[in-house]
mmCIF file of C-alpha atoms and ligand atoms in Angstrom:
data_model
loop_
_atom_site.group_PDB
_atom_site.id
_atom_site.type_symbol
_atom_site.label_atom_id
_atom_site.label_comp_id
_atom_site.label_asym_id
_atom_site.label_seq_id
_atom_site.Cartn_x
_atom_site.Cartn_y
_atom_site.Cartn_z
ATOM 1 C CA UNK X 889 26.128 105.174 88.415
ATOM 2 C CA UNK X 890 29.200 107.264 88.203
ATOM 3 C CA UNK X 891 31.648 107.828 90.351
ATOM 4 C CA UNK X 892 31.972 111.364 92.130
ATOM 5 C CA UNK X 893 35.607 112.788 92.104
ATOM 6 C CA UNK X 894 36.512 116.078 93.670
ATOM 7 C CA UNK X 895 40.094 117.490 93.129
ATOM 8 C CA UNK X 896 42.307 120.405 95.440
ATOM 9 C CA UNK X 897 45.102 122.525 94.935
ATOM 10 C CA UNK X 898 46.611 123.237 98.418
ATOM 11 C CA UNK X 899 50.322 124.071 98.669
ATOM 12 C CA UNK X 900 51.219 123.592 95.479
ATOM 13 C CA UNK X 901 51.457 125.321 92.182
ATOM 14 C CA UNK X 902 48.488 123.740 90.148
ATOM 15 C CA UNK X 903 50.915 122.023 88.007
ATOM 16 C CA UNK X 904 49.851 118.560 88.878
ATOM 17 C CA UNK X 905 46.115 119.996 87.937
ATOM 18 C CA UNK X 906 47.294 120.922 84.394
ATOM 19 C CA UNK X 907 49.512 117.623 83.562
ATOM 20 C CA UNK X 908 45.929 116.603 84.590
ATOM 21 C CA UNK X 909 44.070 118.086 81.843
ATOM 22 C CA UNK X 910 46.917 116.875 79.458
ATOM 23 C CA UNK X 911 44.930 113.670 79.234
ATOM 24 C CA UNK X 912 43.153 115.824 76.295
ATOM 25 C CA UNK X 913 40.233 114.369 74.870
ATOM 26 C CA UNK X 914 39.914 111.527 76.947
ATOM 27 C CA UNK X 915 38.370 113.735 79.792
ATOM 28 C CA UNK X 916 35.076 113.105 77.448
ATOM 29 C CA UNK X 917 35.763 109.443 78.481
ATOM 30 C CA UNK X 918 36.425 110.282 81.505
ATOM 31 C CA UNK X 919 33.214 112.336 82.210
ATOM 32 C CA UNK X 920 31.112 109.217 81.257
ATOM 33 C CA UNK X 921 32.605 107.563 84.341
ATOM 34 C CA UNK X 922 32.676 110.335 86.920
ATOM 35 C CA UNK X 923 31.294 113.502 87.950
ATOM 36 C CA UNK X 924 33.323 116.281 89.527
ATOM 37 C CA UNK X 925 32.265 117.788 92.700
ATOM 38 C CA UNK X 926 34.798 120.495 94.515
ATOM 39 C CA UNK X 927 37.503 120.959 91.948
ATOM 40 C CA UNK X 928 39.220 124.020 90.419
ATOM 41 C CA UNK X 929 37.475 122.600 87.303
ATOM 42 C CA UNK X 930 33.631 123.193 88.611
ATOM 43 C CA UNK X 931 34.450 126.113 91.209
ATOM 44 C CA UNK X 932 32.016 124.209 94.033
ATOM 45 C CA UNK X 933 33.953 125.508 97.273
ATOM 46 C CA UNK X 934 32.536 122.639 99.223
ATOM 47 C CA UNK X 935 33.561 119.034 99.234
ATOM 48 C CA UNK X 936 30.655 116.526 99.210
ATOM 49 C CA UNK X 937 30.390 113.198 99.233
ATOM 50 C CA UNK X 938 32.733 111.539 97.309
ATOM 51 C CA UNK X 939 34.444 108.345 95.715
ATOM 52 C CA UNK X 940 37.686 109.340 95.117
ATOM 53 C CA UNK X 941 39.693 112.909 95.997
ATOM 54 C CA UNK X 942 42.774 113.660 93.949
ATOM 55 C CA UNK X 943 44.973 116.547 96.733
ATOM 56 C CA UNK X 944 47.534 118.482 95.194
ATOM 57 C CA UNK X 945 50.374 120.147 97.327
ATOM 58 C CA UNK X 946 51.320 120.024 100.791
ATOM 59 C CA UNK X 947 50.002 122.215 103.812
ATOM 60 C CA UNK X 948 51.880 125.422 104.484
ATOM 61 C CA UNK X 949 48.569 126.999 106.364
ATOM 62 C CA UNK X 950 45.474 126.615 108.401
ATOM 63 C CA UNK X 951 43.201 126.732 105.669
ATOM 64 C CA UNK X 952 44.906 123.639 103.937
ATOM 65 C CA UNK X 953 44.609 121.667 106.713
ATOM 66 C CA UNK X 954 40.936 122.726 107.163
ATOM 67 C CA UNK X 955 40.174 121.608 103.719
ATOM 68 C CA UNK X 956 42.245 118.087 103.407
ATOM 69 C CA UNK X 957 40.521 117.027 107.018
ATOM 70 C CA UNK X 958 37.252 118.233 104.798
ATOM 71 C CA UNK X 959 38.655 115.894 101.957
ATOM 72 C CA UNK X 960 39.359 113.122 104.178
ATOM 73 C CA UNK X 961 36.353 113.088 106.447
ATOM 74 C CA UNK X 962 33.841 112.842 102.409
ATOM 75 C CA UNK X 963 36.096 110.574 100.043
ATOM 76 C CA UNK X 964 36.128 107.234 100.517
ATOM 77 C CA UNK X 965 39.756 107.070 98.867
ATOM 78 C CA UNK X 966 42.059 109.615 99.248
ATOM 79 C CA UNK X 967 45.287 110.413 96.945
ATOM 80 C CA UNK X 968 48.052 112.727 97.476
ATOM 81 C CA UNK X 969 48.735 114.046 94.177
ATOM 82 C CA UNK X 970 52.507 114.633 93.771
ATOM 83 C CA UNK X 971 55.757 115.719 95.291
ATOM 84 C CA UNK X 972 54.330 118.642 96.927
ATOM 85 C CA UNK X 973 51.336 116.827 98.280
ATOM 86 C CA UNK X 974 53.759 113.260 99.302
ATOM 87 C CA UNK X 975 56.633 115.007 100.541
ATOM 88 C CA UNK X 976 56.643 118.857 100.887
ATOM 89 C CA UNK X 977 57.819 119.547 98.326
ATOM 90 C CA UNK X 978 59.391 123.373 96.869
ATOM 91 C CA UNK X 979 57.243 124.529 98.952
ATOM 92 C CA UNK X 980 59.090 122.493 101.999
ATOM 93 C CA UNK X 981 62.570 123.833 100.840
ATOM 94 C CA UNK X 982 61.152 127.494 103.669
ATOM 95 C CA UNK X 983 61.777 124.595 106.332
ATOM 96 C CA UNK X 984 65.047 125.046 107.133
ATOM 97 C CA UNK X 985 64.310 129.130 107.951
ATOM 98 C CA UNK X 986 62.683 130.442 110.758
ATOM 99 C CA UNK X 987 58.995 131.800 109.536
ATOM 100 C CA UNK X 988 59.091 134.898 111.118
ATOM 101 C CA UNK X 989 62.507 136.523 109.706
ATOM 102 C CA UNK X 990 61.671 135.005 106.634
ATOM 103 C CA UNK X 991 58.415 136.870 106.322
ATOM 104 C CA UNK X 992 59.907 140.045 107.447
ATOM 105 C CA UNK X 993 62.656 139.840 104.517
ATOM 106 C CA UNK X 994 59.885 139.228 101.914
ATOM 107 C CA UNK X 995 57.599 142.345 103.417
ATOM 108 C CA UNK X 996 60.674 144.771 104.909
ATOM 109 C CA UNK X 997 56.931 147.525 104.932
ATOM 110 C CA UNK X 998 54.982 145.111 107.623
ATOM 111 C CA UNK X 999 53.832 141.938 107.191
ATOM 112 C CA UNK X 1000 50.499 141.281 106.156
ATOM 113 C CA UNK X 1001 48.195 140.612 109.238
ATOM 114 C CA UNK X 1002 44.408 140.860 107.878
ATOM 115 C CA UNK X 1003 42.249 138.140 110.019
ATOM 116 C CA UNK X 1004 41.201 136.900 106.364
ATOM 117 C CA UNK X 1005 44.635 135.503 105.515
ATOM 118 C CA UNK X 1006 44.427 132.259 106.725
ATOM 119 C CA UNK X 1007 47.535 131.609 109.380
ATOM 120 C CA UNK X 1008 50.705 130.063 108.124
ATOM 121 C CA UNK X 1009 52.049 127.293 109.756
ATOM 122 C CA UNK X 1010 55.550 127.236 110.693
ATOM 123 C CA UNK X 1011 56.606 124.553 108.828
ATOM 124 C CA UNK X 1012 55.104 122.985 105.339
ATOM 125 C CA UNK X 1013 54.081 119.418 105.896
ATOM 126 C CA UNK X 1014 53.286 116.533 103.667
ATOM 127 C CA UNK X 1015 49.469 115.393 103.836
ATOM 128 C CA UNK X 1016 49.907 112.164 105.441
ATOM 129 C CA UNK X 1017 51.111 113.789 108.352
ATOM 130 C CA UNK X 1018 47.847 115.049 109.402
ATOM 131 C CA UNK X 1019 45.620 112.391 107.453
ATOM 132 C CA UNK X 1020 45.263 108.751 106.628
ATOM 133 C CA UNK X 1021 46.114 108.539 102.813
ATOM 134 C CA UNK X 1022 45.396 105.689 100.442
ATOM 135 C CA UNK X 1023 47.283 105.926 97.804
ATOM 136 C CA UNK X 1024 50.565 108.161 96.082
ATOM 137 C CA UNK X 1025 50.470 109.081 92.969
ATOM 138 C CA UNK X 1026 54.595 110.662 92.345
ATOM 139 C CA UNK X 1027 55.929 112.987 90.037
ATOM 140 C CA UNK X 1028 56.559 117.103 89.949
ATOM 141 C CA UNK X 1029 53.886 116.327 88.135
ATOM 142 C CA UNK X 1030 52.405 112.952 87.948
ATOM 143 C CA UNK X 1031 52.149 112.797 83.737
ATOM 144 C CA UNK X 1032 48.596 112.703 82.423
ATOM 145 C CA UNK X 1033 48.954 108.667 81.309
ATOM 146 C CA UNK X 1034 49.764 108.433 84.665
ATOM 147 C CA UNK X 1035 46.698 109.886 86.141
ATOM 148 C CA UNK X 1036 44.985 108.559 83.371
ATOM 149 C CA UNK X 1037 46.398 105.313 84.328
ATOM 150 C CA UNK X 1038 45.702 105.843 88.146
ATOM 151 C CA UNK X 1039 42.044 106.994 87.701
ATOM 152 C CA UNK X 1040 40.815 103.954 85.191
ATOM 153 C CA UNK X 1041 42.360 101.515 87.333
ATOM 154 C CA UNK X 1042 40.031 103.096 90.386
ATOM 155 C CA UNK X 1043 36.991 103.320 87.977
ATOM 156 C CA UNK X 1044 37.652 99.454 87.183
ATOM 157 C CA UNK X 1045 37.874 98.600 90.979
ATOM 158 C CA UNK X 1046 41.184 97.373 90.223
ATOM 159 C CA UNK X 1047 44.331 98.427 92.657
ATOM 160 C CA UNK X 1048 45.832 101.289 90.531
ATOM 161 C CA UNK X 1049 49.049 99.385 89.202
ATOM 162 C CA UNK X 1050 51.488 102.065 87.561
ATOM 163 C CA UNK X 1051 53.676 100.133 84.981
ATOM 164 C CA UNK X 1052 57.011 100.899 83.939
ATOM 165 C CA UNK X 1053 57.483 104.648 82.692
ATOM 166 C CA UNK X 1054 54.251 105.957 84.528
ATOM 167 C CA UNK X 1055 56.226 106.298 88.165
ATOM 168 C CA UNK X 1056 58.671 108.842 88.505
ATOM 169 C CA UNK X 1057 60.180 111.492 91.032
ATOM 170 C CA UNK X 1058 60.839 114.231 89.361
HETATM 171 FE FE1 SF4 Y 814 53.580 121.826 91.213
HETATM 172 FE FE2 SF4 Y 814 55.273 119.761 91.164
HETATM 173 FE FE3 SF4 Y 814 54.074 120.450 93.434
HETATM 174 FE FE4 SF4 Y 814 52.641 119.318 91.453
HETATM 175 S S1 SF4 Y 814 54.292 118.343 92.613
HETATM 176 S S2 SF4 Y 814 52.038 121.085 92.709
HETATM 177 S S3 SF4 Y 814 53.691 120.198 89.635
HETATM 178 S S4 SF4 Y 814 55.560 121.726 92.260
#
């Protein structure tokens, strides 16, 4: 039976997504193991069920934390997916300024108020602040051995061991 994976971009910039897809052809491999359900790779806007969620970037609005409590309430192991997602982040480096001058210098016409914009949050927040994670997986990005490292170790049942060269901080 495979394994159902779902993947998220929230405050981040999608580059942990594309080191991702750098694992080339062995996402053919890969799909022999797992099916994707919400990810930016099948466009399904819903999380279901799943074994294993990979979240990218941190939460810098309502709407992320709407969709990680989604992520952690229907994967039975959770990763945060990078810097962005373990610590903040760029995104985090708004932190130190108050939001509402800050949006006021960025739109000196009005700032944007439409009810459909979901509502910023006045500081941007690693994941494991508002959920129970289960594993880190580092890097601005993670490189695709290491994911590819990460997500066969998971597939084997095995505690994902990153060996030397595969963890970084950058
Ligand atoms: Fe982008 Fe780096 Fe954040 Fe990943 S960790 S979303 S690559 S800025």
């Amino acid at each position: 039976m495979k394994l159902k994976l779902a993947t998220v971009s929230l405050a981040g910039c999608f580059g942990c997504h594309m080191s991702f897809l750098d694992i080339d052809e062995r996402i053919l491999e890969l799909v022999e193991h797992v099916e994707f359900d919400r990810s930016p790779l099948t466009d399904i806007k819903r999380v279901g069920e799943c074994d294993i969620g990979l979240v990218e970037g941190g939460l810098c609005n309502a709407e992320n934390v709407e969709v990680l409590r989604a992520f952690r309430a229907h994967c039975k192991t959770l990763v945060a997916v990078g810097a962005c997602a373990i610590n903040g982040g760029l995104p985090a480096q708004r932190n130190r300024l108050p939001l509402r001058p800050l949006l006021e210098a960025v739109y000196p016409q009005g700032v944007p108020d439409d009810p459909e914009l979901p509502l910023l949050l006045n500081h941007v927040h690693p994941i494991h602040e508002v959920v129970h994670i289960d594993y880190s997986l580092p890097g601005c990005p993670p490189s695709a051995d290491a994911f590819w490292q990460f997500l066969t170790d998971l597939m084997s049942g095995r505690t994902p061991q990153l060996g030397h060269g595969l963890i970084h901080y950058d």
